[in-house]
mmCIF file of C-alpha atoms in Angstrom:
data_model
loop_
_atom_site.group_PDB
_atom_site.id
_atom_site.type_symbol
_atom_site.label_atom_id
_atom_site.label_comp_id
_atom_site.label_asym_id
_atom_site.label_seq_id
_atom_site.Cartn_x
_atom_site.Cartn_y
_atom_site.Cartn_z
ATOM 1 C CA UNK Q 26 74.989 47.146 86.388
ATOM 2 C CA UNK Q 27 77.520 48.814 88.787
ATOM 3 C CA UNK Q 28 76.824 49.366 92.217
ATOM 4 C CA UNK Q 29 77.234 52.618 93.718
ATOM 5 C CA UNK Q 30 78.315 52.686 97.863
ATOM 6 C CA UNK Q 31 75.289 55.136 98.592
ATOM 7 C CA UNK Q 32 73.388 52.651 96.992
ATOM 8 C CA UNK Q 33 74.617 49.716 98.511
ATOM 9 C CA UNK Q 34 74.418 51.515 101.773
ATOM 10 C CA UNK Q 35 70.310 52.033 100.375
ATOM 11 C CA UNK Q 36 69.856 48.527 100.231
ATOM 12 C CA UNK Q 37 72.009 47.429 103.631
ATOM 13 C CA UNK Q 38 69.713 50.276 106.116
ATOM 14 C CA UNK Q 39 65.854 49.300 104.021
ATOM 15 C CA UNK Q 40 66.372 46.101 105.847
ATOM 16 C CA UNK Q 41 68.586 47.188 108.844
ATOM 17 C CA UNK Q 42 65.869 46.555 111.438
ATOM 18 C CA UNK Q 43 64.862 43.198 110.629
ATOM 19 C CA UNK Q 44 68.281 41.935 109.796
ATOM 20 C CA UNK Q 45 70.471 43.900 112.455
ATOM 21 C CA UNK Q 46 68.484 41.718 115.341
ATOM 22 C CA UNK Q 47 70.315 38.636 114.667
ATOM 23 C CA UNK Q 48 73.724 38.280 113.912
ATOM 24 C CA UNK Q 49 73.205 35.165 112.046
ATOM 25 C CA UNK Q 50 70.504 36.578 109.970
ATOM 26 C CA UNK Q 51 72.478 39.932 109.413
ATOM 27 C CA UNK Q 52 75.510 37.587 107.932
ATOM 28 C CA UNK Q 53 72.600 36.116 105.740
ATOM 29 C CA UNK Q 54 71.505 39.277 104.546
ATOM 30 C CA UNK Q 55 75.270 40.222 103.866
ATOM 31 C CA UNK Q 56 75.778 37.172 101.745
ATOM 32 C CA UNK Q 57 72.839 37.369 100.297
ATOM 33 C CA UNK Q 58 73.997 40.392 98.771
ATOM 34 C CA UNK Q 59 77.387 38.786 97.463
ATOM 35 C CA UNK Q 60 79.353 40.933 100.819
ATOM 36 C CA UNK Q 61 81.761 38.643 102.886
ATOM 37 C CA UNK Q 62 81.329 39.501 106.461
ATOM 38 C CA UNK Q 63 84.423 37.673 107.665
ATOM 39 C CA UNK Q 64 85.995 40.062 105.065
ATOM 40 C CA UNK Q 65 84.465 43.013 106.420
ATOM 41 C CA UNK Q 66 85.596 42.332 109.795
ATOM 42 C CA UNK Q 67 88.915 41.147 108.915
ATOM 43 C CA UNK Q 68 89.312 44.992 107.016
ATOM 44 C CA UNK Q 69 88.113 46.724 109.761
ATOM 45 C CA UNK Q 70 90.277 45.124 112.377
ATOM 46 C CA UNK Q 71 93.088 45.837 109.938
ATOM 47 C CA UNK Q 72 91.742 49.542 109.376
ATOM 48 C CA UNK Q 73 91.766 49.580 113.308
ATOM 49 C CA UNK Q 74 94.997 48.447 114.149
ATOM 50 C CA UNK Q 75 96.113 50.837 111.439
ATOM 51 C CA UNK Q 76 94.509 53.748 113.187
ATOM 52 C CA UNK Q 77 95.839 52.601 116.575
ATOM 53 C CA UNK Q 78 99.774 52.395 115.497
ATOM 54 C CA UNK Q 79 99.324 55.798 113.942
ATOM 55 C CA UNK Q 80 98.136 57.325 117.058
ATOM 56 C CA UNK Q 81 100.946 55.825 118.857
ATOM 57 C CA UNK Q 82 103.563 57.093 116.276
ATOM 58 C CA UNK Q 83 101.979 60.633 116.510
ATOM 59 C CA UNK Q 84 101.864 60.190 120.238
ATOM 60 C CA UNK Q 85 105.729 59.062 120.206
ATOM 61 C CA UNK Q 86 106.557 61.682 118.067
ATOM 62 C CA UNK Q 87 105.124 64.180 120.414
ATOM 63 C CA UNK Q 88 106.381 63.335 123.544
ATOM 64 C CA UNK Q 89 110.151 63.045 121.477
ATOM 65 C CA UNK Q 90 109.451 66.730 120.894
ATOM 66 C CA UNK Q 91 108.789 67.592 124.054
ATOM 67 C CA UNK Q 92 111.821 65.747 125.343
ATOM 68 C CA UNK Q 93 114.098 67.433 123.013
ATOM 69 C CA UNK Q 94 112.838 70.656 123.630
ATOM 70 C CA UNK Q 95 113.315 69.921 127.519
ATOM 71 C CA UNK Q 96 116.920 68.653 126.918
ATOM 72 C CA UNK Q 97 117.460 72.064 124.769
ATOM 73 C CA UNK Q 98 116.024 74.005 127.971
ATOM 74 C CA UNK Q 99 118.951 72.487 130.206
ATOM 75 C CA UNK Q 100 121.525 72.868 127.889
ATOM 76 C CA UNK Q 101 120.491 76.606 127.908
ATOM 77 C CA UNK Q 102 120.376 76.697 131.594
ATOM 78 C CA UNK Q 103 123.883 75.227 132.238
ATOM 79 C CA UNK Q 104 125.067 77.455 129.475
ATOM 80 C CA UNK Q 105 123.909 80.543 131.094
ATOM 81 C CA UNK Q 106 124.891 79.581 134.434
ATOM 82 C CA UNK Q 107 128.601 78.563 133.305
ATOM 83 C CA UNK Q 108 129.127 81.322 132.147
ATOM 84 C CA UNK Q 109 128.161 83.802 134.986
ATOM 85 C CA UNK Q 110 130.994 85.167 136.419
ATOM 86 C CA UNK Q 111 130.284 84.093 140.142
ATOM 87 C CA UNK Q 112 129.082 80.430 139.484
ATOM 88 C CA UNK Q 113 131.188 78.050 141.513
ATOM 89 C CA UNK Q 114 130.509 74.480 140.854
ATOM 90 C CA UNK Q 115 132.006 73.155 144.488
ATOM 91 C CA UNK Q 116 129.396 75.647 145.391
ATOM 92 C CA UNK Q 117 126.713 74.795 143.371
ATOM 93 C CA UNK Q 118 126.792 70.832 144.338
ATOM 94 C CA UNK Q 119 126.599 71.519 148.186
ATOM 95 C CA UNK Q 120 123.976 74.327 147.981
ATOM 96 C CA UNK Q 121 121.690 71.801 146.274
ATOM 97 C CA UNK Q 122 122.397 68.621 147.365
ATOM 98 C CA UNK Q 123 123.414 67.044 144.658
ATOM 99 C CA UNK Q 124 125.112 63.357 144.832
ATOM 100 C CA UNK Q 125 127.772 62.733 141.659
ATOM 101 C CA UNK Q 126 129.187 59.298 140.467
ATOM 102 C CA UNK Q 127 132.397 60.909 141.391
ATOM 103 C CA UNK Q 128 132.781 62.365 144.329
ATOM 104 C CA UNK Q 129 136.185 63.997 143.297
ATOM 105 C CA UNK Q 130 135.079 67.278 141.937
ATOM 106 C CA UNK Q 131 138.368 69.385 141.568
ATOM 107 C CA UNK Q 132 138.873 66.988 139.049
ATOM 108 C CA UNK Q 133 136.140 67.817 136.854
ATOM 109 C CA UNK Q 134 136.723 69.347 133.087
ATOM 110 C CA UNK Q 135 134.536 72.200 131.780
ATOM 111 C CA UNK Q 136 133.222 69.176 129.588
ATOM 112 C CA UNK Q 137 131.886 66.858 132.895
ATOM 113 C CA UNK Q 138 130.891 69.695 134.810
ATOM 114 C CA UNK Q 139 128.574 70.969 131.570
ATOM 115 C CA UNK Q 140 127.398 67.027 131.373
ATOM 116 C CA UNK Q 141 126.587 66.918 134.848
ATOM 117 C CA UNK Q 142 124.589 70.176 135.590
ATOM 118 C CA UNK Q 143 122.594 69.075 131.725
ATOM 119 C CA UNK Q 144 122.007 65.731 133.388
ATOM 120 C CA UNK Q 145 120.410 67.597 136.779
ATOM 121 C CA UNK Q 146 118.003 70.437 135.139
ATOM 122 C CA UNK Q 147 117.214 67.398 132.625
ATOM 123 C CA UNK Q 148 115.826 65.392 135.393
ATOM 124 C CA UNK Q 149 114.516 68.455 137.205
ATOM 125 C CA UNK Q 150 112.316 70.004 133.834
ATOM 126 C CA UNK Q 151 111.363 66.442 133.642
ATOM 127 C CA UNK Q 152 109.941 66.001 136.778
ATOM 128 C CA UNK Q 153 109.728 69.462 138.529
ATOM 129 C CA UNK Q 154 107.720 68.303 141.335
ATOM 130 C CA UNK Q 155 109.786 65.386 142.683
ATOM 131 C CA UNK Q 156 110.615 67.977 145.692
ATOM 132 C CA UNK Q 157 110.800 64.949 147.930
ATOM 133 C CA UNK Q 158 113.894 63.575 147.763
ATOM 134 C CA UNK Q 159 116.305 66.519 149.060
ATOM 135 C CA UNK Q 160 119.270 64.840 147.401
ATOM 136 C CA UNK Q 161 119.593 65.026 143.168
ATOM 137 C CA UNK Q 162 121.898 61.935 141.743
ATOM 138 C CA UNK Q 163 123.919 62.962 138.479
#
């Protein structure tokens, strides 16, 4: 005779009140009925720990998204604001504070300048409310 799970799950809840009061009696019951407990337990953990690594994936995932798409939002800033006609980087360093590795800015390329201002609205659209420290470090 084969054993369906509805009626397996029949015969586990007819007796779940007198069984489910005692742990030992419950794994009893369970063996009783040719189920390894330690199995069940060891399945679920696994079934768990499944679960949990797939939720942090997803949740990885996510925020690599929403990282990108912030990265993609600076890149667009500093595009747009290269290529206005009045944007002076000398300018643009002293009007917001902004401390560079280099301190030597004449000798900047196109290239660092770009890398630098990407680096600043990175940090900025990360953390938009860090309006505490006056001074930005590229």
């Amino acid at each position: 005779m084969t054993y369906s799970k509805k009626y397996l799950a029949k015969i586990i809840l007819s007796n779940v009140d007198h069984t489910s009061c005692d742990p030992e009696k419950s794994k009893e019951y369970l063996k009783e009925n040719k189920i390894d407990p330690d199995n069940i337990y060891k399945e679920g953990i696994k079934r768990i720990k499944k679960l949990q690594l797939q939720a942090a994936a997803a949740k990885k995932r996510a925020e690599m998204e929403s990282t990108k798409s912030i990265k993609q939002k600076a890149i667009d800033w500093v595009d747009s604001l290269i290529n206005d006609v009045n944007f002076s980087f000398p300018s643009f360093v002293k009007s917001n504070n902004l401390v560079l590795h280099n301190r030597n800015i004449d000798s900047f390329n196109q290239e660092d300048i770009k890398n630098s201002l990407t680096q600043y609205f990175y940090l900025k659209f990360v953390d938009p409310d860090n309006t505490e420290q006056d001074e930005q470090q590229v």
